[in-house]
Short mmCIF file of C-alpha atoms in Angstrom, two decimals:
data_model
loop_
_atom_site.label_atom_id
_atom_site.label_comp_id
_atom_site.label_asym_id
_atom_site.label_seq_id
_atom_site.Cartn_x
_atom_site.Cartn_y
_atom_site.Cartn_z
CA MET A 1 98.36 64.12 -25.31
CA ASN A 2 100.44 65.94 -28.41
CA GLU A 3 98.12 65.33 -30.54
CA GLU A 4 95.44 66.77 -32.52
CA TYR A 5 91.37 66.23 -31.81
CA ASP A 6 88.55 67.42 -33.30
CA VAL A 7 87.36 68.88 -29.17
CA ILE A 8 88.82 69.33 -26.30
CA VAL A 9 86.65 70.00 -23.36
CA LEU A 10 88.15 71.15 -19.98
CA GLY A 11 85.94 70.56 -16.64
CA THR A 12 83.56 67.39 -16.33
CA GLY A 13 80.35 69.36 -14.89
CA LEU A 14 77.31 68.03 -16.21
CA THR A 15 77.12 70.64 -19.31
CA GLU A 16 80.82 69.29 -20.20
CA CYS A 17 80.42 65.52 -19.73
CA ILE A 18 76.66 65.22 -21.87
CA LEU A 19 78.65 67.73 -24.79
CA SER A 20 81.49 65.21 -24.99
CA GLY A 21 79.56 62.05 -24.25
CA ILE A 22 77.04 63.26 -27.75
CA MET A 23 80.37 64.31 -30.04
CA SER A 24 81.98 61.28 -29.31
CA VAL A 25 78.64 59.56 -30.60
CA ASN A 26 78.82 62.13 -33.21
CA GLY A 27 82.55 60.59 -33.83
CA LYS A 28 84.40 63.20 -32.85
CA LYS A 29 87.41 62.81 -31.49
CA VAL A 30 87.76 64.55 -27.98
CA LEU A 31 89.86 64.78 -25.14
CA HIS A 32 88.39 65.71 -21.90
CA MET A 33 90.55 66.90 -19.04
CA ASP A 34 89.65 68.63 -15.60
CA ARG A 35 91.99 69.89 -13.16
CA ASN A 36 90.06 68.25 -10.06
CA PRO A 37 90.85 64.51 -9.10
CA TYR A 38 87.42 64.02 -9.09
CA TYR A 39 84.09 64.58 -11.99
CA GLY A 40 82.02 66.33 -11.80
CA GLY A 41 83.42 69.93 -11.16
CA GLU A 42 80.90 72.37 -9.97
CA SER A 43 77.90 69.49 -9.97
CA ALA A 44 80.15 67.01 -7.81
CA SER A 45 78.71 65.04 -4.86
CA ILE A 46 81.89 64.71 -2.80
CA THR A 47 82.12 61.68 -0.61
CA PRO A 48 83.98 61.26 1.93
CA LEU A 49 82.16 63.54 4.86
CA GLU A 50 85.57 65.25 5.75
CA ASP A 51 86.53 66.75 2.40
CA LEU A 52 83.53 67.93 2.46
CA TYR A 53 84.21 69.60 5.74
CA LYS A 54 87.53 70.51 4.39
CA ARG A 55 86.40 71.59 1.28
CA PHE A 56 83.66 74.18 3.61
CA LYS A 57 86.92 74.46 5.54
CA ILE A 58 85.06 73.64 9.21
CA PRO A 59 87.54 72.36 11.30
CA GLY A 60 88.08 69.33 13.61
CA ALA A 61 86.12 66.39 11.88
CA PRO A 62 82.76 64.86 11.26
CA PRO A 63 80.95 64.16 15.10
CA ALA A 64 80.70 60.20 15.60
CA SER A 65 77.21 60.75 15.12
CA MET A 66 77.84 61.79 11.54
CA GLY A 67 78.29 57.54 10.83
CA ARG A 68 80.65 56.34 8.38
CA GLY A 69 81.82 59.10 5.75
CA ARG A 70 81.97 57.16 3.21
CA ASP A 71 78.24 56.80 3.59
CA TRP A 72 77.52 60.05 2.30
CA ASN A 73 77.80 61.94 -1.10
CA VAL A 74 76.85 65.20 -0.89
CA ASP A 75 76.28 67.16 -3.74
CA LEU A 76 76.78 70.82 -4.05
CA ILE A 77 74.72 71.77 -6.33
CA PRO A 78 70.56 70.27 -5.50
CA LYS A 79 68.48 69.78 -8.40
CA PHE A 80 65.97 66.79 -9.25
CA LEU A 81 65.13 65.59 -12.59
CA MET A 82 61.97 66.14 -14.20
CA ALA A 83 60.58 62.93 -15.84
CA ASN A 84 59.23 64.26 -18.41
CA GLY A 85 62.10 66.49 -18.93
CA GLN A 86 64.68 66.54 -21.54
CA LEU A 87 67.27 65.57 -19.54
CA VAL A 88 65.94 62.64 -18.67
CA LYS A 89 65.33 61.95 -22.58
CA MET A 90 69.10 62.39 -23.29
CA LEU A 91 69.72 59.43 -20.48
CA LEU A 92 67.07 57.62 -22.13
CA TYR A 93 68.07 57.93 -25.69
CA THR A 94 71.37 57.63 -24.85
CA GLU A 95 71.11 54.55 -22.54
CA VAL A 96 72.92 56.14 -20.25
CA THR A 97 70.04 54.91 -17.59
CA ARG A 98 72.05 51.49 -17.70
CA TYR A 99 74.98 53.34 -15.77
CA LEU A 100 72.19 55.28 -12.61
CA ASP A 101 69.37 53.95 -10.73
CA PHE A 102 66.59 56.70 -9.57
CA LYS A 103 64.25 56.94 -7.08
CA VAL A 104 60.88 59.43 -7.12
CA THR A 105 61.26 61.91 -5.26
CA GLU A 106 57.86 61.56 -1.97
CA GLY A 107 56.35 65.04 -2.68
CA SER A 108 56.68 69.07 -2.97
CA PHE A 109 55.39 71.54 -0.97
CA VAL A 110 54.71 74.34 -1.12
CA TYR A 111 55.25 77.43 1.54
CA LYS A 112 51.94 79.81 2.25
CA GLY A 113 51.51 81.85 5.34
CA GLY A 114 54.01 80.73 7.16
CA LYS A 115 53.26 76.89 6.84
CA ILE A 116 53.63 74.08 4.19
CA TYR A 117 51.29 72.69 2.58
CA LYS A 118 51.21 69.40 0.05
CA VAL A 119 50.85 70.34 -4.07
CA PRO A 120 48.66 68.22 -4.78
CA SER A 121 49.86 65.41 -7.28
CA THR A 122 46.14 64.10 -7.57
CA GLU A 123 42.23 64.59 -8.47
CA ALA A 124 41.53 63.79 -4.83
CA GLU A 125 44.31 65.45 -2.89
CA ALA A 126 43.55 68.51 -4.84
CA LEU A 127 40.23 68.37 -4.12
CA ALA A 128 41.12 67.68 -0.06
CA SER A 129 43.70 70.04 -0.20
CA SER A 130 43.74 72.64 2.65
CA LEU A 131 45.56 75.73 -0.56
CA MET A 132 42.50 76.63 -1.78
CA GLY A 133 39.18 76.90 -1.07
CA LEU A 134 35.98 74.49 -2.83
CA PHE A 135 34.71 77.60 -5.56
CA GLU A 136 38.29 77.96 -6.11
CA LYS A 137 39.39 74.27 -6.46
CA ARG A 138 36.42 74.22 -9.36
CA ARG A 139 38.18 77.33 -10.94
CA PHE A 140 41.80 76.16 -11.17
CA ARG A 141 40.03 72.25 -12.25
CA LYS A 142 39.05 74.58 -15.29
CA PHE A 143 42.45 76.06 -15.79
CA LEU A 144 43.89 72.35 -15.76
CA VAL A 145 41.79 70.53 -18.31
CA TYR A 146 42.14 74.24 -20.47
CA VAL A 147 46.16 73.61 -19.99
CA ALA A 148 46.31 69.85 -20.47
CA ASN A 149 43.47 69.72 -24.08
CA PHE A 150 45.93 72.60 -24.82
CA ASP A 151 48.11 72.73 -28.17
CA GLU A 152 49.51 75.15 -29.62
CA LYS A 153 49.49 73.81 -33.64
CA ASP A 154 45.23 73.60 -32.87
CA SER A 155 43.30 76.88 -32.81
CA ARG A 156 40.41 75.15 -31.61
CA THR A 157 42.06 74.51 -27.80
CA PHE A 158 42.83 78.21 -27.90
CA GLU A 159 39.91 79.68 -26.49
CA GLY A 160 40.12 83.18 -27.88
CA VAL A 161 43.84 83.29 -26.25
CA ASP A 162 46.58 83.65 -28.28
CA PRO A 163 49.40 81.54 -27.40
CA LYS A 164 51.81 84.10 -29.03
CA LYS A 165 50.61 87.22 -27.50
CA THR A 166 48.40 86.95 -24.07
CA PRO A 167 49.59 87.70 -21.66
CA MET A 168 49.86 84.96 -19.06
CA ARG A 169 48.77 87.29 -16.43
CA GLU A 170 45.51 87.48 -18.68
CA VAL A 171 44.96 84.21 -18.88
CA TYR A 172 44.52 83.66 -15.36
CA LYS A 173 41.58 86.65 -15.07
CA LYS A 174 39.98 84.67 -17.77
CA PHE A 175 39.35 81.77 -14.97
CA ASP A 176 39.24 84.64 -12.45
CA LEU A 177 41.84 82.42 -9.89
CA GLY A 178 43.19 84.87 -6.63
CA GLN A 179 46.51 86.06 -5.98
CA ASP A 180 46.85 82.78 -3.74
CA VAL A 181 46.75 80.60 -6.44
CA ILE A 182 48.71 82.12 -8.57
CA ASP A 183 50.90 81.71 -6.59
CA PHE A 184 50.61 78.23 -6.25
CA THR A 185 50.50 77.55 -10.50
CA GLY A 186 53.64 80.15 -11.22
CA HIS A 187 56.13 79.26 -8.57
CA ALA A 188 54.95 75.55 -7.90
CA LEU A 189 54.29 74.10 -11.05
CA ALA A 190 55.35 76.25 -13.57
CA LEU A 191 58.94 76.60 -11.28
CA TYR A 192 59.46 80.51 -11.90
CA ARG A 193 61.42 82.00 -9.31
CA THR A 194 60.20 85.63 -10.27
CA ASP A 195 56.56 86.86 -11.43
CA ASP A 196 58.54 88.23 -14.61
CA TYR A 197 56.59 85.71 -16.46
CA LEU A 198 53.18 87.15 -16.07
CA ASP A 199 53.93 89.72 -18.68
CA GLU A 200 55.42 87.73 -20.98
CA PRO A 201 53.65 85.56 -23.97
CA CYS A 202 51.07 82.59 -22.29
CA CYS A 203 52.65 79.73 -24.30
CA GLU A 204 55.89 78.98 -22.46
CA THR A 205 54.21 79.08 -19.09
CA ILE A 206 51.55 76.76 -20.64
CA ASN A 207 53.80 74.31 -21.46
CA ARG A 208 55.58 74.48 -18.27
CA ILE A 209 52.38 73.23 -16.86
CA LYS A 210 52.47 70.46 -19.28
CA LEU A 211 55.79 69.08 -18.35
CA TYR A 212 55.14 69.51 -14.85
CA SER A 213 51.39 67.64 -14.75
CA GLU A 214 53.46 64.58 -17.76
CA SER A 215 56.05 64.14 -15.59
CA LEU A 216 53.67 64.08 -12.32
CA ALA A 217 51.54 61.45 -14.62
CA ARG A 218 54.85 59.03 -15.30
CA TYR A 219 55.36 57.98 -11.32
CA GLY A 220 52.77 59.68 -9.38
CA LYS A 221 53.71 60.87 -5.92
CA SER A 222 55.55 64.20 -7.30
CA PRO A 223 57.27 64.89 -10.79
CA TYR A 224 60.80 64.64 -10.09
CA LEU A 225 63.45 61.52 -9.92
CA TYR A 226 66.55 61.82 -8.06
CA PRO A 227 69.81 59.31 -8.99
CA LEU A 228 71.00 56.82 -6.12
CA TYR A 229 74.44 57.56 -4.94
CA GLY A 230 73.40 61.87 -5.83
CA LEU A 231 74.18 63.91 -8.41
CA GLY A 232 77.56 63.66 -8.65
CA GLU A 233 77.03 59.85 -11.26
CA LEU A 234 75.41 61.81 -13.79
CA PRO A 235 78.19 63.82 -15.20
CA GLN A 236 80.16 59.79 -15.01
CA GLY A 237 77.34 58.11 -17.24
CA PHE A 238 78.03 60.29 -20.06
CA ALA A 239 81.73 60.54 -19.16
CA ARG A 240 81.43 56.98 -20.00
CA LEU A 241 79.22 57.50 -22.68
CA SER A 242 82.21 59.14 -24.55
CA ALA A 243 85.04 56.43 -23.41
CA ILE A 244 82.81 53.88 -24.95
CA TYR A 245 82.81 56.06 -28.09
CA GLY A 246 87.17 56.26 -28.42
CA GLY A 247 86.50 59.82 -25.64
CA THR A 248 89.71 60.09 -23.68
CA TYR A 249 90.04 61.30 -20.86
CA MET A 250 92.26 62.83 -17.95
CA LEU A 251 92.26 64.14 -14.58
CA ASN A 252 93.97 65.85 -12.03
CA LYS A 253 95.77 67.55 -14.81
CA PRO A 254 96.77 71.58 -14.11
CA ILE A 255 95.73 73.71 -17.32
CA GLY A 256 98.88 76.09 -18.20
CA GLU A 257 96.97 77.93 -21.05
CA ILE A 258 94.31 78.15 -23.78
CA ILE A 259 96.58 78.19 -27.28
CA VAL A 260 94.78 81.26 -29.43
CA GLU A 261 96.06 82.20 -32.88
CA ASN A 262 94.72 84.58 -34.92
CA GLY A 263 91.52 84.95 -32.51
CA ARG A 264 91.12 81.36 -32.99
CA VAL A 265 91.80 78.47 -30.26
CA VAL A 266 94.22 76.19 -31.81
CA GLY A 267 95.27 74.51 -28.96
CA VAL A 268 96.17 73.57 -25.19
CA LYS A 269 99.14 73.28 -23.49
CA SER A 270 99.11 71.14 -19.50
CA GLU A 271 102.22 69.83 -18.14
CA GLY A 272 104.55 71.14 -21.20
CA GLU A 273 102.70 69.06 -23.57
CA ILE A 274 100.06 70.82 -26.22
CA ALA A 275 96.89 68.94 -27.43
CA ARG A 276 95.61 70.75 -30.80
CA CYS A 277 91.85 71.37 -31.30
CA LYS A 278 89.32 72.65 -33.37
CA GLN A 279 86.68 73.48 -30.63
CA LEU A 280 87.06 73.80 -27.08
CA ILE A 281 84.07 73.44 -24.56
CA CYS A 282 84.95 74.78 -21.41
CA ASP A 283 82.72 75.67 -18.12
CA PRO A 284 83.28 79.59 -16.48
CA SER A 285 85.88 78.99 -14.58
CA TYR A 286 88.98 78.06 -17.21
CA VAL A 287 88.44 81.24 -19.31
CA LYS A 288 87.60 84.06 -15.88
CA ASP A 289 88.52 87.15 -18.55
CA ARG A 290 85.50 85.69 -21.51
CA VAL A 291 82.84 84.89 -18.42
CA GLU A 292 81.32 87.85 -16.81
CA LYS A 293 79.14 87.73 -13.53
CA VAL A 294 75.58 88.69 -13.98
CA GLY A 295 73.89 87.32 -9.67
CA GLN A 296 74.87 85.41 -6.74
CA VAL A 297 73.32 82.42 -5.43
CA ILE A 298 73.40 81.33 -2.11
CA ARG A 299 73.35 77.60 -1.59
CA VAL A 300 73.56 75.75 2.24
CA ILE A 301 73.84 71.95 2.51
CA CYS A 302 72.19 71.29 5.76
CA ILE A 303 72.38 67.86 7.66
CA LEU A 304 69.41 66.87 9.92
CA SER A 305 68.89 63.83 12.10
CA HIS A 306 64.51 63.90 11.11
CA PRO A 307 62.38 64.06 8.61
CA ILE A 308 61.23 68.37 7.78
CA LYS A 309 58.12 68.67 9.88
CA ASN A 310 54.69 68.32 7.95
CA THR A 311 55.86 66.07 5.36
CA SER A 312 54.35 63.13 6.56
CA ASP A 313 57.79 62.16 7.04
CA ALA A 314 59.19 61.98 3.60
CA SER A 315 62.62 60.73 2.93
CA SER A 316 62.77 62.71 -0.11
CA CYS A 317 60.47 65.85 -1.35
CA GLN A 318 60.88 69.57 -2.58
CA ILE A 319 59.26 72.65 -0.84
CA ILE A 320 59.47 75.47 -2.84
CA ILE A 321 58.88 79.54 -1.12
CA PRO A 322 57.52 81.13 -3.86
CA GLN A 323 58.78 85.18 -3.48
CA ASN A 324 55.50 86.97 -2.92
CA GLN A 325 55.08 84.97 0.55
CA VAL A 326 58.57 86.18 1.52
CA ASN A 327 58.44 89.21 -0.29
CA ARG A 328 61.51 88.47 -2.42
CA LYS A 329 61.74 88.91 -5.77
CA SER A 330 62.98 85.37 -6.68
CA ASP A 331 61.07 82.25 -4.72
CA ILE A 332 63.54 79.81 -1.91
CA TYR A 333 63.72 76.06 -2.75
CA VAL A 334 64.29 73.57 -0.05
CA CYS A 335 65.20 70.14 -1.78
CA MET A 336 65.71 67.04 0.82
CA ILE A 337 66.82 63.65 0.17
CA SER A 338 68.27 60.72 2.63
CA SER A 339 69.79 57.87 3.35
CA ALA A 340 66.81 56.06 0.97
CA HIS A 341 69.58 57.11 -2.07
CA ASN A 342 73.06 56.86 -0.77
CA VAL A 343 73.50 59.91 -0.35
CA ALA A 344 73.85 59.80 3.86
CA ALA A 345 74.76 58.07 6.33
CA GLN A 346 71.25 55.83 8.03
CA GLY A 347 68.97 58.91 9.81
CA LYS A 348 70.57 61.84 8.26
CA TYR A 349 69.11 63.74 5.74
CA ILE A 350 69.93 66.42 3.50
CA ALA A 351 68.20 69.41 2.70
CA ILE A 352 69.79 71.78 0.53
CA VAL A 353 68.28 75.44 0.97
CA SER A 354 69.35 77.92 -2.33
CA THR A 355 68.08 80.73 -4.46
CA THR A 356 69.45 84.05 -5.98
CA VAL A 357 71.37 86.45 -3.59
CA GLU A 358 69.57 90.00 -3.69
CA THR A 359 71.04 91.76 -0.95
CA LYS A 360 73.78 92.40 0.73
CA GLU A 361 73.16 89.85 3.64
CA PRO A 362 72.50 86.48 1.70
CA GLU A 363 71.87 84.51 4.74
CA LYS A 364 69.58 86.15 6.32
CA GLU A 365 67.37 86.19 2.40
CA ILE A 366 67.00 82.50 3.89
CA ARG A 367 66.03 82.31 7.40
CA PRO A 368 62.08 81.15 7.05
CA ALA A 369 63.83 78.24 4.83
CA LEU A 370 66.24 77.67 7.23
CA GLU A 371 62.90 77.86 10.37
CA LEU A 372 61.67 74.68 8.76
CA LEU A 373 64.75 72.43 9.06
CA GLU A 374 65.27 73.06 12.31
CA PRO A 375 67.24 71.35 14.37
CA ILE A 376 69.74 71.51 11.97
CA GLU A 377 72.83 69.60 12.97
CA GLN A 378 75.86 71.26 10.71
CA LYS A 379 75.61 74.24 7.67
CA PHE A 380 77.55 74.75 5.05
CA VAL A 381 77.37 77.19 3.55
CA SER A 382 78.73 78.33 -0.32
CA ILE A 383 77.75 81.66 -2.67
CA SER A 384 78.96 80.95 -6.11
CA ASP A 385 78.74 83.59 -8.89
CA LEU A 386 76.61 83.06 -11.66
CA LEU A 387 78.66 83.40 -14.55
CA VAL A 388 78.30 83.48 -18.40
CA PRO A 389 80.22 83.72 -21.67
CA LYS A 390 80.90 87.32 -22.81
CA ASP A 391 80.42 85.93 -26.48
CA LEU A 392 78.78 83.16 -28.56
CA GLY A 393 82.07 81.76 -29.35
CA THR A 394 81.31 82.26 -33.00
CA GLU A 395 85.10 83.92 -33.42
CA SER A 396 87.29 81.81 -31.21
CA GLN A 397 85.52 78.62 -31.30
CA ILE A 398 85.97 78.27 -27.46
CA PHE A 399 82.41 77.88 -26.13
CA ILE A 400 81.55 78.36 -22.57
CA SER A 401 79.30 76.75 -20.31
CA ARG A 402 76.65 78.77 -18.03
CA ALA A 403 76.78 78.60 -14.25
CA TYR A 404 74.40 76.58 -12.45
CA ASP A 405 71.72 78.31 -11.18
CA ALA A 406 69.19 78.16 -8.82
CA THR A 407 66.57 76.55 -10.40
CA THR A 408 65.05 73.25 -9.03
CA HIS A 409 65.87 71.14 -11.89
CA PHE A 410 67.47 70.91 -14.89
CA GLU A 411 65.89 72.26 -17.54
CA THR A 412 67.93 75.36 -18.16
CA THR A 413 71.29 73.28 -17.85
CA CYS A 414 69.42 71.12 -21.37
CA ASP A 415 68.64 74.70 -22.56
CA ASP A 416 72.72 75.70 -22.40
CA ILE A 417 73.60 72.22 -23.97
CA LYS A 418 71.20 72.57 -26.81
CA ASP A 419 72.26 75.90 -27.29
CA ILE A 420 75.83 74.96 -27.52
CA TYR A 421 75.36 72.43 -29.89
CA LYS A 422 73.39 74.10 -32.39
CA ARG A 423 76.78 76.80 -32.07
CA MET A 424 79.09 74.35 -32.58
CA THR A 425 77.75 71.99 -35.47
CA GLY A 426 75.35 74.97 -36.89
CA SER A 427 72.26 72.35 -36.74
CA GLU A 428 69.75 71.95 -34.11
CA PHE A 429 69.61 68.77 -31.57
CA ASP A 430 67.81 66.33 -32.21
CA PHE A 431 67.02 63.61 -29.63
CA GLU A 432 66.49 60.96 -32.67
CA GLU A 433 69.32 61.71 -34.12
CA MET A 434 71.83 60.85 -31.13
CA LYS A 435 69.34 57.35 -31.21
CA ARG A 436 70.35 56.70 -34.55
CA LYS A 437 73.89 57.08 -34.16
CA LYS A 438 74.03 54.81 -31.66
CA ASN A 439 72.46 51.92 -32.99
CA ASP A 440 74.82 52.86 -36.07
CA ILE A 441 77.39 51.21 -33.56
CA TYR A 442 75.50 48.39 -31.23
CA GLY A 443 72.83 47.99 -33.95
CA GLU A 444 69.52 47.79 -32.76
CA ASP A 445 68.46 46.33 -29.84
#
């Protein structure tokens, strides 16, 4: 370990593993360490079930009705992958897909007036949906056609809208969309957690709706994918990539201290040895003095013996509870997966509820979501701080990832990865570049 590395990475969360994979592909000498004996850090999948009980300090062993402990892989952080999103591109370009199998999530649902409705995924579904009336459907269809044709490089598609100036509120007005349709569009399609976006320029929202539609177009049922055996498979896939390109991995490695000289990182001390480096990447838990808290997220893992009511017995789904429906500022999400994804014992379902904490009683805030899941066999509640770096790392060359937020997919995580990459290398993250570098080593297929 007493060696010189270009980059040392601490923590094997998804952000860290993708960055160490990319840095290794770029020819950097990488040492990757984690104080835990397992991969994944905050974004791990816990197995066997006994370990989840211990982690949440639930007394006793899981009851026999839960089946074999080894059949469980329970995600600590609930997220899906957008089929046409950035993480899927990273997986495809690095060919990490060869280590993973995915299933399409069976449906996305939205909460309105105490009931849940399927988010229409085809035109026929949209016409049959009881989410909106007939005239609203026509207006909504016009709006979707506008979004599909919209191209920020071609002003002929703008129809009088300035993508960099016109707020989204005005665009909704232009198509005369009602409040329910606006809620549904902003929260179930553009996947915003709050309503702040209404007064922002509309370009970002239109692109988010396009991402949703394009992701949906790939597989039809819903825009989301989920890996068999749980999300913990993702960091491990990228760790393999790093190892193929010469990255060194050490799990179960206590980190003594990060050594800084004249304001710059020079190495990491562990068990009396020092590994030297030019740059360091880590998650917030390794540098508590260099991060600040900007909020909290509550997540409740619920084990069920039945599919969620009114979802046509889906073996996987997402439910979005828009904030307006429950008098909140931010949405509540439910991600549900089951034994069909090799993450639970036969006949069992895992539903994870999450949202941004807004009051002193976070468990009360998520009650509307828990009511949709009753009866619940076992609950595991966690409240995590949303930690972000205090500075950009330009001086110290210590680059810290952001804690995982309450969003239901990995787009914000990928933004963080691209942002750290740019600060570390001085150049924009380029998917094509990643592909070319791989081909240099492996040759074309």
